GROMACS .gro file of C-alpha atoms in nm:
model
  351
    1UNK     CA    1   0.811   0.670   1.136
    2UNK     CA    2   1.143   0.816   1.045
    3UNK     CA    3   1.249   0.537   0.829
    4UNK     CA    4   0.924   0.541   0.673
    5UNK     CA    5   0.953   0.902   0.594
    6UNK     CA    6   1.319   0.833   0.453
    7UNK     CA    7   1.209   0.552   0.242
    8UNK     CA    8   0.903   0.770   0.102
    9UNK     CA    9   1.167   1.021   0.008
   10UNK     CA   10   1.384   0.776  -0.171
   11UNK     CA   11   1.057   0.644  -0.358
   12UNK     CA   12   0.993   0.996  -0.473
   13UNK     CA   13   1.352   1.037  -0.580
   14UNK     CA   14   1.351   0.706  -0.791
   15UNK     CA   15   1.024   0.808  -0.970
   16UNK     CA   16   1.188   1.144  -1.062
   17UNK     CA   17   1.525   1.023  -1.166
   18UNK     CA   18   1.489   0.677  -1.323
   19UNK     CA   19   1.445   0.775  -1.653
   20UNK     CA   20   1.774   0.926  -1.670
   21UNK     CA   21   1.952   0.620  -1.492
   22UNK     CA   22   2.087   0.443  -1.799
   23UNK     CA   23   2.326   0.190  -1.612
   24UNK     CA   24   2.353  -0.069  -1.348
   25UNK     CA   25   2.633   0.130  -1.181
   26UNK     CA   26   2.408   0.457  -1.184
   27UNK     CA   27   2.131   0.255  -1.024
   28UNK     CA   28   2.339   0.150  -0.738
   29UNK     CA   29   2.469   0.507  -0.657
   30UNK     CA   30   2.142   0.683  -0.713
   31UNK     CA   31   1.888   0.435  -0.561
   32UNK     CA   32   2.069   0.158  -0.373
   33UNK     CA   33   2.347   0.306  -0.176
   34UNK     CA   34   2.100   0.572  -0.031
   35UNK     CA   35   1.876   0.288   0.089
   36UNK     CA   36   2.183   0.099   0.251
   37UNK     CA   37   2.250   0.437   0.428
   38UNK     CA   38   1.910   0.463   0.568
   39UNK     CA   39   1.964   0.107   0.721
   40UNK     CA   40   2.229   0.297   0.940
   41UNK     CA   41   2.533   0.152   0.738
   42UNK     CA   42   2.783   0.380   0.621
   43UNK     CA   43   2.854   0.313   0.249
   44UNK     CA   44   3.184   0.493   0.252
   45UNK     CA   45   3.329   0.283   0.554
   46UNK     CA   46   3.486  -0.048   0.427
   47UNK     CA   47   3.452  -0.213   0.758
   48UNK     CA   48   3.075  -0.182   0.738
   49UNK     CA   49   2.998  -0.189   0.356
   50UNK     CA   50   3.225  -0.381   0.122
   51UNK     CA   51   3.169  -0.319  -0.251
   52UNK     CA   52   3.263  -0.584  -0.504
   53UNK     CA   53   3.284  -0.852  -0.225
   54UNK     CA   54   3.477  -1.153  -0.311
   55UNK     CA   55   3.278  -1.491  -0.303
   56UNK     CA   56   3.484  -1.759  -0.456
   57UNK     CA   57   3.304  -2.064  -0.573
   58UNK     CA   58   3.534  -2.379  -0.528
   59UNK     CA   59   3.772  -2.374  -0.844
   60UNK     CA   60   3.619  -2.058  -0.971
   61UNK     CA   61   3.788  -1.757  -0.814
   62UNK     CA   62   3.725  -1.401  -0.819
   63UNK     CA   63   3.335  -1.434  -0.816
   64UNK     CA   64   3.218  -1.101  -0.662
   65UNK     CA   65   2.877  -0.961  -0.516
   66UNK     CA   66   2.800  -0.618  -0.552
   67UNK     CA   67   2.797  -0.521  -0.168
   68UNK     CA   68   2.827  -0.705   0.166
   69UNK     CA   69   2.726  -0.540   0.483
   70UNK     CA   70   2.946  -0.641   0.767
   71UNK     CA   71   2.881  -0.627   1.141
   72UNK     CA   72   3.157  -0.723   1.369
   73UNK     CA   73   3.393  -0.860   1.110
   74UNK     CA   74   3.130  -1.089   0.988
   75UNK     CA   75   2.914  -1.049   0.647
   76UNK     CA   76   2.537  -1.019   0.768
   77UNK     CA   77   2.376  -0.922   0.424
   78UNK     CA   78   2.511  -0.976   0.079
   79UNK     CA   79   2.329  -0.745  -0.201
   80UNK     CA   80   2.322  -0.812  -0.557
   81UNK     CA   81   2.219  -0.511  -0.776
   82UNK     CA   82   2.063  -0.479  -1.114
   83UNK     CA   83   1.967  -0.198  -1.341
   84UNK     CA   84   1.620  -0.070  -1.244
   85UNK     CA   85   1.458  -0.182  -1.583
   86UNK     CA   86   1.582  -0.541  -1.527
   87UNK     CA   87   1.341  -0.829  -1.421
   88UNK     CA   88   1.470  -0.979  -1.099
   89UNK     CA   89   1.313  -1.329  -1.147
   90UNK     CA   90   1.600  -1.403  -1.384
   91UNK     CA   91   1.876  -1.330  -1.158
   92UNK     CA   92   1.835  -1.508  -0.815
   93UNK     CA   93   2.062  -1.792  -0.929
   94UNK     CA   94   2.355  -1.586  -0.933
   95UNK     CA   95   2.292  -1.478  -0.571
   96UNK     CA   96   2.207  -1.846  -0.478
   97UNK     CA   97   2.569  -1.931  -0.552
   98UNK     CA   98   2.710  -1.656  -0.353
   99UNK     CA   99   2.497  -1.722  -0.046
  100UNK     CA  100   2.628  -2.069  -0.030
  101UNK     CA  101   3.005  -1.965  -0.004
  102UNK     CA  102   2.954  -1.685   0.265
  103UNK     CA  103   2.863  -1.694   0.638
  104UNK     CA  104   2.568  -1.470   0.584
  105UNK     CA  105   2.200  -1.585   0.673
  106UNK     CA  106   2.067  -1.296   0.439
  107UNK     CA  107   2.074  -1.186   0.076
  108UNK     CA  108   1.909  -0.907  -0.114
  109UNK     CA  109   1.862  -0.903  -0.460
  110UNK     CA  110   1.720  -0.546  -0.598
  111UNK     CA  111   1.708  -0.317  -0.891
  112UNK     CA  112   1.639  -0.013  -0.666
  113UNK     CA  113   1.255  -0.043  -0.694
  114UNK     CA  114   1.194  -0.417  -0.607
  115UNK     CA  115   1.374  -0.544  -0.302
  116UNK     CA  116   1.372  -0.919  -0.246
  117UNK     CA  117   1.507  -1.062   0.101
  118UNK     CA  118   1.627  -1.423   0.101
  119UNK     CA  119   1.740  -1.667   0.380
  120UNK     CA  120   1.785  -2.043   0.445
  121UNK     CA  121   1.472  -2.162   0.601
  122UNK     CA  122   1.425  -2.494   0.399
  123UNK     CA  123   1.791  -2.615   0.418
  124UNK     CA  124   2.078  -2.454   0.618
  125UNK     CA  125   2.338  -2.255   0.427
  126UNK     CA  126   2.134  -2.289   0.093
  127UNK     CA  127   1.941  -1.990   0.001
  128UNK     CA  128   1.551  -2.048  -0.043
  129UNK     CA  129   1.420  -2.013  -0.400
  130UNK     CA  130   1.167  -1.749  -0.288
  131UNK     CA  131   1.205  -1.461  -0.084
  132UNK     CA  132   1.065  -1.409   0.275
  133UNK     CA  133   1.020  -1.042   0.217
  134UNK     CA  134   0.945  -0.860  -0.098
  135UNK     CA  135   0.840  -0.495  -0.180
  136UNK     CA  136   0.818  -0.237  -0.432
  137UNK     CA  137   0.942   0.099  -0.292
  138UNK     CA  138   0.684   0.296  -0.484
  139UNK     CA  139   0.417   0.107  -0.291
  140UNK     CA  140   0.547   0.092   0.061
  141UNK     CA  141   0.317   0.000   0.337
  142UNK     CA  142   0.400   0.074   0.714
  143UNK     CA  143   0.362  -0.294   0.809
  144UNK     CA  144   0.649  -0.356   0.537
  145UNK     CA  145   0.864  -0.101   0.683
  146UNK     CA  146   0.848  -0.236   1.016
  147UNK     CA  147   1.012  -0.558   0.863
  148UNK     CA  148   1.271  -0.358   0.679
  149UNK     CA  149   1.359  -0.163   1.013
  150UNK     CA  150   1.467  -0.506   1.162
  151UNK     CA  151   1.787  -0.484   0.940
  152UNK     CA  152   1.870  -0.152   1.069
  153UNK     CA  153   2.207  -0.165   1.212
  154UNK     CA  154   2.085  -0.041   1.552
  155UNK     CA  155   1.828  -0.336   1.564
  156UNK     CA  156   1.971  -0.598   1.365
  157UNK     CA  157   1.940  -0.964   1.523
  158UNK     CA  158   1.973  -1.268   1.331
  159UNK     CA  159   1.765  -1.494   1.541
  160UNK     CA  160   1.470  -1.227   1.550
  161UNK     CA  161   1.462  -1.208   1.160
  162UNK     CA  162   1.506  -1.572   1.098
  163UNK     CA  163   1.217  -1.641   1.351
  164UNK     CA  164   0.984  -1.407   1.189
  165UNK     CA  165   1.103  -1.496   0.817
  166UNK     CA  166   0.912  -1.806   0.805
  167UNK     CA  167   0.586  -1.642   0.895
  168UNK     CA  168   0.644  -1.365   0.644
  169UNK     CA  169   0.728  -1.604   0.375
  170UNK     CA  170   0.417  -1.856   0.397
  171UNK     CA  171   0.186  -1.575   0.488
  172UNK     CA  172   0.293  -1.407   0.138
  173UNK     CA  173   0.267  -1.724  -0.044
  174UNK     CA  174  -0.085  -1.810   0.086
  175UNK     CA  175  -0.206  -1.468   0.020
  176UNK     CA  176  -0.077  -1.522  -0.351
  177UNK     CA  177  -0.248  -1.848  -0.358
  178UNK     CA  178  -0.560  -1.715  -0.231
  179UNK     CA  179  -0.553  -1.424  -0.486
  180UNK     CA  180  -0.518  -1.669  -0.764
  181UNK     CA  181  -0.780  -1.891  -0.653
  182UNK     CA  182  -1.013  -1.589  -0.647
  183UNK     CA  183  -0.934  -1.493  -0.986
  184UNK     CA  184  -0.936  -1.837  -1.148
  185UNK     CA  185  -1.080  -2.096  -0.913
  186UNK     CA  186  -0.921  -2.434  -0.928
  187UNK     CA  187  -1.107  -2.758  -0.930
  188UNK     CA  188  -0.992  -2.833  -0.601
  189UNK     CA  189  -1.084  -2.506  -0.452
  190UNK     CA  190  -1.448  -2.541  -0.602
  191UNK     CA  191  -1.481  -2.901  -0.492
  192UNK     CA  192  -1.405  -2.788  -0.127
  193UNK     CA  193  -1.672  -2.572  -0.102
  194UNK     CA  194  -1.916  -2.743  -0.339
  195UNK     CA  195  -1.899  -3.070  -0.146
  196UNK     CA  196  -2.023  -2.895   0.176
  197UNK     CA  197  -2.316  -2.684   0.002
  198UNK     CA  198  -2.421  -2.947  -0.269
  199UNK     CA  199  -2.526  -3.291  -0.156
  200UNK     CA  200  -2.559  -3.463  -0.496
  201UNK     CA  201  -2.303  -3.623  -0.705
  202UNK     CA  202  -2.030  -3.349  -0.805
  203UNK     CA  203  -2.030  -3.396  -1.201
  204UNK     CA  204  -1.818  -3.197  -1.418
  205UNK     CA  205  -2.126  -2.998  -1.517
  206UNK     CA  206  -2.210  -2.918  -1.140
  207UNK     CA  207  -1.840  -2.833  -1.080
  208UNK     CA  208  -1.840  -2.597  -1.371
  209UNK     CA  209  -2.159  -2.430  -1.237
  210UNK     CA  210  -2.013  -2.411  -0.904
  211UNK     CA  211  -1.708  -2.245  -1.030
  212UNK     CA  212  -1.899  -1.921  -1.110
  213UNK     CA  213  -2.099  -1.966  -0.776
  214UNK     CA  214  -1.796  -1.978  -0.562
  215UNK     CA  215  -1.604  -1.698  -0.745
  216UNK     CA  216  -1.928  -1.475  -0.717
  217UNK     CA  217  -1.977  -1.566  -0.341
  218UNK     CA  218  -1.623  -1.474  -0.251
  219UNK     CA  219  -1.636  -1.128  -0.456
  220UNK     CA  220  -1.985  -1.061  -0.277
  221UNK     CA  221  -1.822  -1.152   0.082
  222UNK     CA  222  -1.515  -0.930   0.029
  223UNK     CA  223  -1.750  -0.635  -0.096
  224UNK     CA  224  -1.972  -0.678   0.200
  225UNK     CA  225  -1.695  -0.674   0.444
  226UNK     CA  226  -1.534  -0.367   0.299
  227UNK     CA  227  -1.894  -0.199   0.310
  228UNK     CA  228  -1.927  -0.308   0.654
  229UNK     CA  229  -1.605  -0.176   0.781
  230UNK     CA  230  -1.682   0.162   0.608
  231UNK     CA  231  -2.020   0.185   0.752
  232UNK     CA  232  -1.876   0.101   1.095
  233UNK     CA  233  -1.618   0.395   1.048
  234UNK     CA  234  -1.889   0.626   0.968
  235UNK     CA  235  -2.101   0.514   1.251
  236UNK     CA  236  -1.805   0.594   1.500
  237UNK     CA  237  -1.750   0.931   1.335
  238UNK     CA  238  -2.131   0.999   1.394
  239UNK     CA  239  -2.112   0.872   1.744
  240UNK     CA  240  -1.813   1.089   1.809
  241UNK     CA  241  -1.972   1.397   1.658
  242UNK     CA  242  -2.274   1.350   1.877
  243UNK     CA  243  -2.088   1.287   2.175
  244UNK     CA  244  -1.888   1.626   2.113
  245UNK     CA  245  -2.224   1.800   2.051
  246UNK     CA  246  -2.383   1.682   2.370
  247UNK     CA  247  -2.067   1.761   2.571
  248UNK     CA  248  -2.045   2.109   2.417
  249UNK     CA  249  -2.422   2.237   2.410
  250UNK     CA  250  -2.306   2.583   2.336
  251UNK     CA  251  -2.055   2.494   2.066
  252UNK     CA  252  -2.317   2.596   1.790
  253UNK     CA  253  -2.311   2.943   1.919
  254UNK     CA  254  -1.935   2.951   1.829
  255UNK     CA  255  -2.007   2.864   1.462
  256UNK     CA  256  -2.022   3.165   1.210
  257UNK     CA  257  -2.115   3.079   0.848
  258UNK     CA  258  -1.927   3.319   0.626
  259UNK     CA  259  -2.023   3.467   0.293
  260UNK     CA  260  -1.746   3.273   0.141
  261UNK     CA  261  -1.894   2.945   0.275
  262UNK     CA  262  -2.245   3.027   0.148
  263UNK     CA  263  -2.114   3.121  -0.212
  264UNK     CA  264  -1.922   2.783  -0.229
  265UNK     CA  265  -2.256   2.611  -0.134
  266UNK     CA  266  -2.420   2.809  -0.417
  267UNK     CA  267  -2.149   2.693  -0.665
  268UNK     CA  268  -2.197   2.303  -0.544
  269UNK     CA  269  -2.575   2.357  -0.569
  270UNK     CA  270  -2.544   2.496  -0.929
  271UNK     CA  271  -2.334   2.189  -1.040
  272UNK     CA  272  -2.548   1.939  -0.874
  273UNK     CA  273  -2.896   2.060  -0.999
  274UNK     CA  274  -2.834   1.842  -1.295
  275UNK     CA  275  -2.856   1.544  -1.106
  276UNK     CA  276  -3.061   1.625  -0.790
  277UNK     CA  277  -3.335   1.864  -0.689
  278UNK     CA  278  -3.244   2.168  -0.484
  279UNK     CA  279  -3.393   2.051  -0.164
  280UNK     CA  280  -3.195   1.747  -0.149
  281UNK     CA  281  -2.849   1.951  -0.126
  282UNK     CA  282  -2.809   2.062   0.225
  283UNK     CA  283  -2.533   2.230   0.417
  284UNK     CA  284  -2.427   2.206   0.774
  285UNK     CA  285  -2.168   2.429   0.914
  286UNK     CA  286  -1.930   2.287   1.208
  287UNK     CA  287  -1.654   2.437   1.402
  288UNK     CA  288  -1.405   2.266   1.196
  289UNK     CA  289  -1.572   2.254   0.826
  290UNK     CA  290  -1.842   2.365   0.625
  291UNK     CA  291  -2.031   2.017   0.506
  292UNK     CA  292  -2.248   1.981   0.206
  293UNK     CA  293  -2.477   1.667   0.240
  294UNK     CA  294  -2.728   1.481   0.008
  295UNK     CA  295  -3.062   1.442   0.176
  296UNK     CA  296  -2.957   1.599   0.483
  297UNK     CA  297  -2.789   1.259   0.577
  298UNK     CA  298  -2.450   1.235   0.741
  299UNK     CA  299  -2.387   0.906   0.550
  300UNK     CA  300  -2.417   1.082   0.216
  301UNK     CA  301  -2.139   1.363   0.240
  302UNK     CA  302  -2.099   1.541  -0.092
  303UNK     CA  303  -1.814   1.746  -0.012
  304UNK     CA  304  -1.671   1.964   0.278
  305UNK     CA  305  -1.523   2.307   0.252
  306UNK     CA  306  -1.233   2.410   0.453
  307UNK     CA  307  -1.213   2.784   0.417
  308UNK     CA  308  -1.151   2.959   0.734
  309UNK     CA  309  -0.783   2.841   0.806
  310UNK     CA  310  -0.445   2.956   0.638
  311UNK     CA  311  -0.484   2.693   0.360
  312UNK     CA  312  -0.817   2.645   0.172
  313UNK     CA  313  -0.911   2.301   0.075
  314UNK     CA  314  -1.209   2.095  -0.042
  315UNK     CA  315  -1.298   1.735   0.086
  316UNK     CA  316  -1.445   1.516  -0.182
  317UNK     CA  317  -1.583   1.132  -0.146
  318UNK     CA  318  -1.499   0.858  -0.366
  319UNK     CA  319  -1.763   0.562  -0.421
  320UNK     CA  320  -1.639   0.391  -0.094
  321UNK     CA  321  -1.698   0.737   0.076
  322UNK     CA  322  -1.326   0.765   0.139
  323UNK     CA  323  -1.228   1.122   0.189
  324UNK     CA  324  -1.011   1.295  -0.077
  325UNK     CA  325  -0.845   1.654   0.010
  326UNK     CA  326  -0.762   1.874  -0.247
  327UNK     CA  327  -0.607   2.228  -0.205
  328UNK     CA  328  -0.798   2.531  -0.348
  329UNK     CA  329  -0.716   2.904  -0.400
  330UNK     CA  330  -1.076   3.019  -0.394
  331UNK     CA  331  -1.419   2.891  -0.410
  332UNK     CA  332  -1.410   2.928  -0.791
  333UNK     CA  333  -1.191   2.625  -0.782
  334UNK     CA  334  -1.478   2.408  -0.698
  335UNK     CA  335  -1.560   2.418  -1.048
  336UNK     CA  336  -1.259   2.206  -1.131
  337UNK     CA  337  -1.422   1.925  -0.953
  338UNK     CA  338  -1.748   1.937  -1.118
  339UNK     CA  339  -1.700   1.574  -1.237
  340UNK     CA  340  -1.615   1.418  -0.920
  341UNK     CA  341  -1.908   1.588  -0.749
  342UNK     CA  342  -2.173   1.472  -1.016
  343UNK     CA  343  -2.007   1.114  -0.952
  344UNK     CA  344  -2.067   1.143  -0.593
  345UNK     CA  345  -2.444   1.188  -0.639
  346UNK     CA  346  -2.464   0.884  -0.875
  347UNK     CA  347  -2.287   0.674  -0.613
  348UNK     CA  348  -2.538   0.746  -0.340
  349UNK     CA  349  -2.855   0.728  -0.586
  350UNK     CA  350  -2.727   0.389  -0.718
  351UNK     CA  351  -2.724   0.207  -0.377
   0.00000   0.00000   0.00000
């Protein structure tokens, strides 16, 4: 969790400063060296981080890679850096040459935003053409951070990373292939399903028809799975609330509906009268929030007002009923979310 927070901080810094970073050298100092430090390596200790590391290529002497990270006197990771605006896809051949003449099993190509980690899964001491780990620091997920953490000085283990690299690499490749097939189904992909669903001869006309059917079927299946998961989460929330109410039958006596909450309800009601009858907009006060529902249905939350703590905020809901929290200074700020509140009514009435 600590590394995740550090990387999120670096991502914020990248977003704030990148337009002022005009050179590759500035990219290194502002974005890449902080990343190296987060992995536990001292960028100012020449026994750990060697800048301009010499990687002689046969008769071609003096070739240098931007950084090499050492452990116990052996290079464990070489890093080639580019300016943050540069497309990394045209630069891996340079790193490919460096990898071949060093003892490392890992290399990193980065522009401070995109990071690509490589190893030699396909042929020993020959860098793979495709990375086994790739991420954009501005859209980090916790699962990726766990993989980055394996390169931390305190946890670095060559065997562990290599063993997992194959799974990471081919999982990513397969996910990319699936995504491409879903967007533009190939003939082979369509034929795979059409041959099992259709018992006639698969002519070009039939395959063309099934291309649309297969694409539509997958889209519907994914949509249904997302919807089922959301409904499952809502059911669990309702069940939890029911259990809490049964466990604390006197809890309602502790609830005090304030004038401010009622004022907030009247504002929401005034906004929504254009889309729904007054009787459909119902409030329920709880110990933790003041909820406003459509049709007095827990599955149709319109918003939740949190007005009794130190910080006031409103919870809104998108088309997937995902909660979005927004800070407010007073109930008058509810008017700022008029469009979102009206859209919420539309989402429920359309489904």
